[in-house]
Amino acid sequence: MTITPPGARRKKRDPRSLLKISVSASKPLAASWSRIVDAAGERGETDEVRLPLVRSKTKSLIFSNARPYSTLSPAHAALNLPPRPQHHVWKAMNRGSRISLALCIALTSAAHAQSLPPDPQIVKTLRHNDELLLEAVHRGDRETWRRLTTSDFMYVEEGHVSRRAEFLSELAEDGYKALIIVDYEAQQIGDTVQVFHRDDVPQRAGKQSTKDSHLLMTETWQRVDGEWRLRLVHTDRIRRNPPAIALNPQDIDPWVGTYRNGDATYRIERHGLKISGQRSGKQPEILEAEARDVLFQPDNLYVRKVVQRDAGGKVTGFVDRDENSDRLWTRVDR
């Protein structure tokens, strides 16, 4: 990033007097910028400063004593300054405002930072730490979790947030094997590493099942006092299509028809032993049966279509049921 204030005197704009200061985007130094801004203000360098902006239609913020605040809308809006027409910007800014400007510069510089693959040794260290933590979950090993997490650690799963004290209090030996890390990816920005790892859930000893369970972990690791500490974990279960049951035409035909919800309609059709559904104005979609009177659209696993019947067994509609709500479609004809 470059700050370019023209010469100290407005009377003469000598391009050779331009001061250009470049700062590494990965090391924003707000305190240094604050001192630069303060020094410039004390020396009366009130001419102009241009700050490049990232991903903005406005190419730069411009601070100049040649124009009042009211004509500097980008800078004015960014710093939330009251209108003070006819005042020099540098001299009108108190120390707090100059520090705010320095922080804006620092944040603009930080926005240029790009995430990079971390050093392989860092990845090796973090993966080893994750393996220790996954094992510690099932051993009730609170000390390992306490040692490798920050004091403000948070664990998020299925919409529930556990703070560090609550999370540690719930750890207990359960006799299960630890999750198995199968994919591990990391990106680093400074002293922060964002980690993604996909884990397989091993079969439980003594249990027979067709379980095919996988978890996706999103983690934030930070280097604190030279040591890597886990600050945040978000766990999400990777959903897979349920096994579809085989149907015959007699099972499918009762569902065929048109259904209405408000101004929208939905049509279910049978094509041999295949089922399709089409909402008005949309493309047809494939439907499969998870159970009798329970339909789903492959790869849209948050919604089920639950067929509704009256006391005589006649289909009267279906409910679009997601994880939080039901939407009733009433049958209007065949």
PDB file of N, CA and C in Angstrom, residues 166-224:
ATOM      1  N   GLU A 166     -17.935 -24.979  29.369  1.00  0.00           N
ATOM      2  CA  GLU A 166     -19.021 -25.936  29.160  1.00  0.00           C
ATOM      3  C   GLU A 166     -18.529 -27.145  28.384  1.00  0.00           C
ATOM      4  N   PHE A 167     -17.739 -26.897  27.334  1.00  0.00           N
ATOM      5  CA  PHE A 167     -17.230 -27.993  26.516  1.00  0.00           C
ATOM      6  C   PHE A 167     -16.381 -28.942  27.354  1.00  0.00           C
ATOM      7  N   LEU A 168     -15.472 -28.407  28.146  1.00  0.00           N
ATOM      8  CA  LEU A 168     -14.589 -29.250  28.963  1.00  0.00           C
ATOM      9  C   LEU A 168     -15.380 -30.055  29.988  1.00  0.00           C
ATOM     10  N   SER A 169     -16.417 -29.437  30.528  1.00  0.00           N
ATOM     11  CA  SER A 169     -17.199 -30.131  31.559  1.00  0.00           C
ATOM     12  C   SER A 169     -17.946 -31.334  31.011  1.00  0.00           C
ATOM     13  N   GLU A 170     -18.202 -31.362  29.695  1.00  0.00           N
ATOM     14  CA  GLU A 170     -18.965 -32.450  29.091  1.00  0.00           C
ATOM     15  C   GLU A 170     -18.088 -33.576  28.569  1.00  0.00           C
ATOM     16  N   LEU A 171     -16.773 -33.407  28.594  1.00  0.00           N
ATOM     17  CA  LEU A 171     -15.880 -34.473  28.123  1.00  0.00           C
ATOM     18  C   LEU A 171     -15.876 -35.638  29.111  1.00  0.00           C
ATOM     19  N   ALA A 172     -16.003 -36.858  28.576  1.00  0.00           N
ATOM     20  CA  ALA A 172     -15.997 -38.055  29.418  1.00  0.00           C
ATOM     21  C   ALA A 172     -15.591 -39.258  28.577  1.00  0.00           C
ATOM     22  N   GLU A 173     -14.972 -40.217  29.199  1.00  0.00           N
ATOM     23  CA  GLU A 173     -14.618 -41.470  28.528  1.00  0.00           C
ATOM     24  C   GLU A 173     -15.881 -42.162  28.031  1.00  0.00           C
ATOM     25  N   ASP A 174     -15.902 -42.536  26.727  1.00  0.00           N
ATOM     26  CA  ASP A 174     -17.075 -43.223  26.189  1.00  0.00           C
ATOM     27  C   ASP A 174     -16.726 -44.573  25.561  1.00  0.00           C
ATOM     28  N   GLY A 175     -15.446 -44.925  25.521  1.00  0.00           N
ATOM     29  CA  GLY A 175     -15.051 -46.224  24.995  1.00  0.00           C
ATOM     30  C   GLY A 175     -14.989 -46.310  23.487  1.00  0.00           C
ATOM     31  N   TYR A 176     -15.340 -45.215  22.789  1.00  0.00           N
ATOM     32  CA  TYR A 176     -15.350 -45.258  21.327  1.00  0.00           C
ATOM     33  C   TYR A 176     -13.982 -44.910  20.759  1.00  0.00           C
ATOM     34  N   LYS A 177     -13.754 -45.348  19.508  1.00  0.00           N
ATOM     35  CA  LYS A 177     -12.541 -44.980  18.803  1.00  0.00           C
ATOM     36  C   LYS A 177     -12.657 -43.544  18.299  1.00  0.00           C
ATOM     37  N   ALA A 178     -11.498 -42.904  18.136  1.00  0.00           N
ATOM     38  CA  ALA A 178     -11.487 -41.517  17.665  1.00  0.00           C
ATOM     39  C   ALA A 178     -11.841 -41.440  16.190  1.00  0.00           C
ATOM     40  N   LEU A 179     -12.316 -40.262  15.763  1.00  0.00           N
ATOM     41  CA  LEU A 179     -12.560 -40.014  14.348  1.00  0.00           C
ATOM     42  C   LEU A 179     -11.252 -40.168  13.571  1.00  0.00           C
ATOM     43  N   ILE A 180     -11.385 -40.531  12.312  1.00  0.00           N
ATOM     44  CA  ILE A 180     -10.219 -40.743  11.454  1.00  0.00           C
ATOM     45  C   ILE A 180     -10.154 -39.607  10.435  1.00  0.00           C
ATOM     46  N   ILE A 181      -9.082 -38.834  10.467  1.00  0.00           N
ATOM     47  CA  ILE A 181      -8.916 -37.738   9.511  1.00  0.00           C
ATOM     48  C   ILE A 181      -8.547 -38.319   8.148  1.00  0.00           C
ATOM     49  N   VAL A 182      -9.344 -38.004   7.131  1.00  0.00           N
ATOM     50  CA  VAL A 182      -9.077 -38.528   5.782  1.00  0.00           C
ATOM     51  C   VAL A 182      -8.649 -37.424   4.807  1.00  0.00           C
ATOM     52  N   ASP A 183      -9.071 -36.189   5.051  1.00  0.00           N
ATOM     53  CA  ASP A 183      -8.647 -35.048   4.228  1.00  0.00           C
ATOM     54  C   ASP A 183      -8.284 -33.905   5.169  1.00  0.00           C
ATOM     55  N   TYR A 184      -7.201 -33.191   4.841  1.00  0.00           N
ATOM     56  CA  TYR A 184      -6.748 -32.114   5.717  1.00  0.00           C
ATOM     57  C   TYR A 184      -6.210 -30.982   4.845  1.00  0.00           C
ATOM     58  N   GLU A 185      -6.754 -29.784   5.032  1.00  0.00           N
ATOM     59  CA  GLU A 185      -6.357 -28.629   4.231  1.00  0.00           C
ATOM     60  C   GLU A 185      -6.184 -27.433   5.151  1.00  0.00           C
ATOM     61  N   ALA A 186      -5.173 -26.614   4.870  1.00  0.00           N
ATOM     62  CA  ALA A 186      -4.909 -25.449   5.712  1.00  0.00           C
ATOM     63  C   ALA A 186      -4.514 -24.260   4.856  1.00  0.00           C
ATOM     64  N   GLN A 187      -4.934 -23.055   5.297  1.00  0.00           N
ATOM     65  CA  GLN A 187      -4.542 -21.801   4.672  1.00  0.00           C
ATOM     66  C   GLN A 187      -4.123 -20.846   5.783  1.00  0.00           C
ATOM     67  N   GLN A 188      -3.063 -20.082   5.541  1.00  0.00           N
ATOM     68  CA  GLN A 188      -2.496 -19.238   6.588  1.00  0.00           C
ATOM     69  C   GLN A 188      -2.511 -17.772   6.186  1.00  0.00           C
ATOM     70  N   ILE A 189      -2.881 -16.916   7.146  1.00  0.00           N
ATOM     71  CA  ILE A 189      -2.734 -15.477   7.027  1.00  0.00           C
ATOM     72  C   ILE A 189      -2.066 -15.010   8.310  1.00  0.00           C
ATOM     73  N   GLY A 190      -0.806 -14.664   8.233  1.00  0.00           N
ATOM     74  CA  GLY A 190      -0.086 -14.226   9.416  1.00  0.00           C
ATOM     75  C   GLY A 190      -0.013 -15.318  10.466  1.00  0.00           C
ATOM     76  N   ASP A 191      -0.475 -14.987  11.673  1.00  0.00           N
ATOM     77  CA  ASP A 191      -0.452 -15.931  12.784  1.00  0.00           C
ATOM     78  C   ASP A 191      -1.753 -16.704  12.924  1.00  0.00           C
ATOM     79  N   THR A 192      -2.576 -16.701  11.879  1.00  0.00           N
ATOM     80  CA  THR A 192      -3.846 -17.424  11.894  1.00  0.00           C
ATOM     81  C   THR A 192      -3.853 -18.465  10.778  1.00  0.00           C
ATOM     82  N   VAL A 193      -4.305 -19.665  11.101  1.00  0.00           N
ATOM     83  CA  VAL A 193      -4.436 -20.728  10.102  1.00  0.00           C
ATOM     84  C   VAL A 193      -5.864 -21.254  10.130  1.00  0.00           C
ATOM     85  N   GLN A 194      -6.490 -21.265   8.958  1.00  0.00           N
ATOM     86  CA  GLN A 194      -7.828 -21.829   8.804  1.00  0.00           C
ATOM     87  C   GLN A 194      -7.670 -23.272   8.327  1.00  0.00           C
ATOM     88  N   VAL A 195      -8.262 -24.203   9.074  1.00  0.00           N
ATOM     89  CA  VAL A 195      -8.109 -25.627   8.768  1.00  0.00           C
ATOM     90  C   VAL A 195      -9.469 -26.229   8.436  1.00  0.00           C
ATOM     91  N   PHE A 196      -9.479 -27.094   7.417  1.00  0.00           N
ATOM     92  CA  PHE A 196     -10.653 -27.887   7.076  1.00  0.00           C
ATOM     93  C   PHE A 196     -10.227 -29.340   7.069  1.00  0.00           C
ATOM     94  N   HIS A 197     -10.927 -30.179   7.811  1.00  0.00           N
ATOM     95  CA  HIS A 197     -10.619 -31.606   7.700  1.00  0.00           C
ATOM     96  C   HIS A 197     -11.897 -32.440   7.719  1.00  0.00           C
ATOM     97  N   ARG A 198     -11.913 -33.443   6.846  1.00  0.00           N
ATOM     98  CA  ARG A 198     -13.049 -34.369   6.764  1.00  0.00           C
ATOM     99  C   ARG A 198     -12.661 -35.641   7.504  1.00  0.00           C
ATOM    100  N   ASP A 199     -13.576 -36.104   8.334  1.00  0.00           N
ATOM    101  CA  ASP A 199     -13.299 -37.241   9.204  1.00  0.00           C
ATOM    102  C   ASP A 199     -14.319 -38.352   8.996  1.00  0.00           C
ATOM    103  N   ASP A 200     -13.850 -39.577   9.050  1.00  0.00           N
ATOM    104  CA  ASP A 200     -14.736 -40.740   9.041  1.00  0.00           C
ATOM    105  C   ASP A 200     -15.033 -41.167  10.474  1.00  0.00           C
ATOM    106  N   VAL A 201     -16.283 -41.587  10.693  1.00  0.00           N
ATOM    107  CA  VAL A 201     -16.676 -42.121  11.991  1.00  0.00           C
ATOM    108  C   VAL A 201     -16.494 -43.632  11.939  1.00  0.00           C
ATOM    109  N   PRO A 202     -15.602 -44.192  12.745  1.00  0.00           N
ATOM    110  CA  PRO A 202     -15.365 -45.638  12.683  1.00  0.00           C
ATOM    111  C   PRO A 202     -16.546 -46.434  13.216  1.00  0.00           C
ATOM    112  N   GLN A 203     -16.647 -47.665  12.764  1.00  0.00           N
ATOM    113  CA  GLN A 203     -17.694 -48.558  13.273  1.00  0.00           C
ATOM    114  C   GLN A 203     -17.509 -48.780  14.768  1.00  0.00           C
ATOM    115  N   ARG A 204     -18.603 -48.804  15.477  1.00  0.00           N
ATOM    116  CA  ARG A 204     -18.540 -49.038  16.915  1.00  0.00           C
ATOM    117  C   ARG A 204     -18.347 -50.527  17.191  1.00  0.00           C
ATOM    118  N   ALA A 205     -17.472 -50.831  18.098  1.00  0.00           N
ATOM    119  CA  ALA A 205     -17.182 -52.231  18.424  1.00  0.00           C
ATOM    120  C   ALA A 205     -18.434 -52.939  18.903  1.00  0.00           C
ATOM    121  N   GLY A 206     -18.659 -54.157  18.373  1.00  0.00           N
ATOM    122  CA  GLY A 206     -19.794 -54.959  18.809  1.00  0.00           C
ATOM    123  C   GLY A 206     -21.118 -54.572  18.199  1.00  0.00           C
ATOM    124  N   LYS A 207     -21.108 -53.603  17.250  1.00  0.00           N
ATOM    125  CA  LYS A 207     -22.362 -53.166  16.632  1.00  0.00           C
ATOM    126  C   LYS A 207     -22.312 -53.423  15.139  1.00  0.00           C
ATOM    127  N   GLN A 208     -23.413 -53.952  14.608  1.00  0.00           N
ATOM    128  CA  GLN A 208     -23.536 -54.200  13.181  1.00  0.00           C
ATOM    129  C   GLN A 208     -24.443 -53.130  12.582  1.00  0.00           C
ATOM    130  N   SER A 209     -23.951 -52.434  11.577  1.00  0.00           N
ATOM    131  CA  SER A 209     -24.763 -51.405  10.933  1.00  0.00           C
ATOM    132  C   SER A 209     -24.196 -51.131   9.549  1.00  0.00           C
ATOM    133  N   THR A 210     -24.941 -50.370   8.767  1.00  0.00           N
ATOM    134  CA  THR A 210     -24.470 -49.931   7.452  1.00  0.00           C
ATOM    135  C   THR A 210     -24.056 -48.470   7.536  1.00  0.00           C
ATOM    136  N   LYS A 211     -23.601 -48.061   8.710  1.00  0.00           N
ATOM    137  CA  LYS A 211     -23.278 -46.660   8.953  1.00  0.00           C
ATOM    138  C   LYS A 211     -22.183 -46.176   8.006  1.00  0.00           C
ATOM    139  N   ASP A 212     -22.432 -45.039   7.397  1.00  0.00           N
ATOM    140  CA  ASP A 212     -21.463 -44.407   6.505  1.00  0.00           C
ATOM    141  C   ASP A 212     -21.448 -42.937   6.882  1.00  0.00           C
ATOM    142  N   SER A 213     -20.811 -42.630   7.996  1.00  0.00           N
ATOM    143  CA  SER A 213     -20.906 -41.308   8.597  1.00  0.00           C
ATOM    144  C   SER A 213     -19.597 -40.540   8.447  1.00  0.00           C
ATOM    145  N   HIS A 214     -19.738 -39.268   8.094  1.00  0.00           N
ATOM    146  CA  HIS A 214     -18.576 -38.413   7.879  1.00  0.00           C
ATOM    147  C   HIS A 214     -18.864 -37.036   8.460  1.00  0.00           C
ATOM    148  N   LEU A 215     -17.824 -36.406   8.999  1.00  0.00           N
ATOM    149  CA  LEU A 215     -17.949 -35.075   9.574  1.00  0.00           C
ATOM    150  C   LEU A 215     -16.981 -34.127   8.879  1.00  0.00           C
ATOM    151  N   LEU A 216     -17.382 -32.862   8.790  1.00  0.00           N
ATOM    152  CA  LEU A 216     -16.511 -31.815   8.265  1.00  0.00           C
ATOM    153  C   LEU A 216     -16.222 -30.839   9.391  1.00  0.00           C
ATOM    154  N   MET A 217     -14.941 -30.652   9.706  1.00  0.00           N
ATOM    155  CA  MET A 217     -14.519 -29.730  10.761  1.00  0.00           C
ATOM    156  C   MET A 217     -13.901 -28.480  10.121  1.00  0.00           C
ATOM    157  N   THR A 218     -14.360 -27.328  10.555  1.00  0.00           N
ATOM    158  CA  THR A 218     -13.753 -26.053  10.172  1.00  0.00           C
ATOM    159  C   THR A 218     -13.150 -25.448  11.425  1.00  0.00           C
ATOM    160  N   GLU A 219     -11.860 -25.142  11.393  1.00  0.00           N
ATOM    161  CA  GLU A 219     -11.168 -24.712  12.606  1.00  0.00           C
ATOM    162  C   GLU A 219     -10.367 -23.432  12.371  1.00  0.00           C
ATOM    163  N   THR A 220     -10.225 -22.653  13.429  1.00  0.00           N
ATOM    164  CA  THR A 220      -9.347 -21.490  13.427  1.00  0.00           C
ATOM    165  C   THR A 220      -8.263 -21.691  14.480  1.00  0.00           C
ATOM    166  N   TRP A 221      -7.020 -21.797  14.014  1.00  0.00           N
ATOM    167  CA  TRP A 221      -5.858 -21.910  14.892  1.00  0.00           C
ATOM    168  C   TRP A 221      -5.117 -20.579  14.878  1.00  0.00           C
ATOM    169  N   GLN A 222      -4.609 -20.167  16.038  1.00  0.00           N
ATOM    170  CA  GLN A 222      -3.828 -18.943  16.121  1.00  0.00           C
ATOM    171  C   GLN A 222      -2.563 -19.183  16.936  1.00  0.00           C
ATOM    172  N   ARG A 223      -1.506 -18.492  16.519  1.00  0.00           N
ATOM    173  CA  ARG A 223      -0.250 -18.601  17.252  1.00  0.00           C
ATOM    174  C   ARG A 223      -0.266 -17.597  18.396  1.00  0.00           C
ATOM    175  N   VAL A 224      -0.242 -18.102  19.611  1.00  0.00           N
ATOM    176  CA  VAL A 224      -0.298 -17.277  20.815  1.00  0.00           C
ATOM    177  C   VAL A 224       0.967 -17.534  21.626  1.00  0.00           C
TER     178      VAL A 224
END
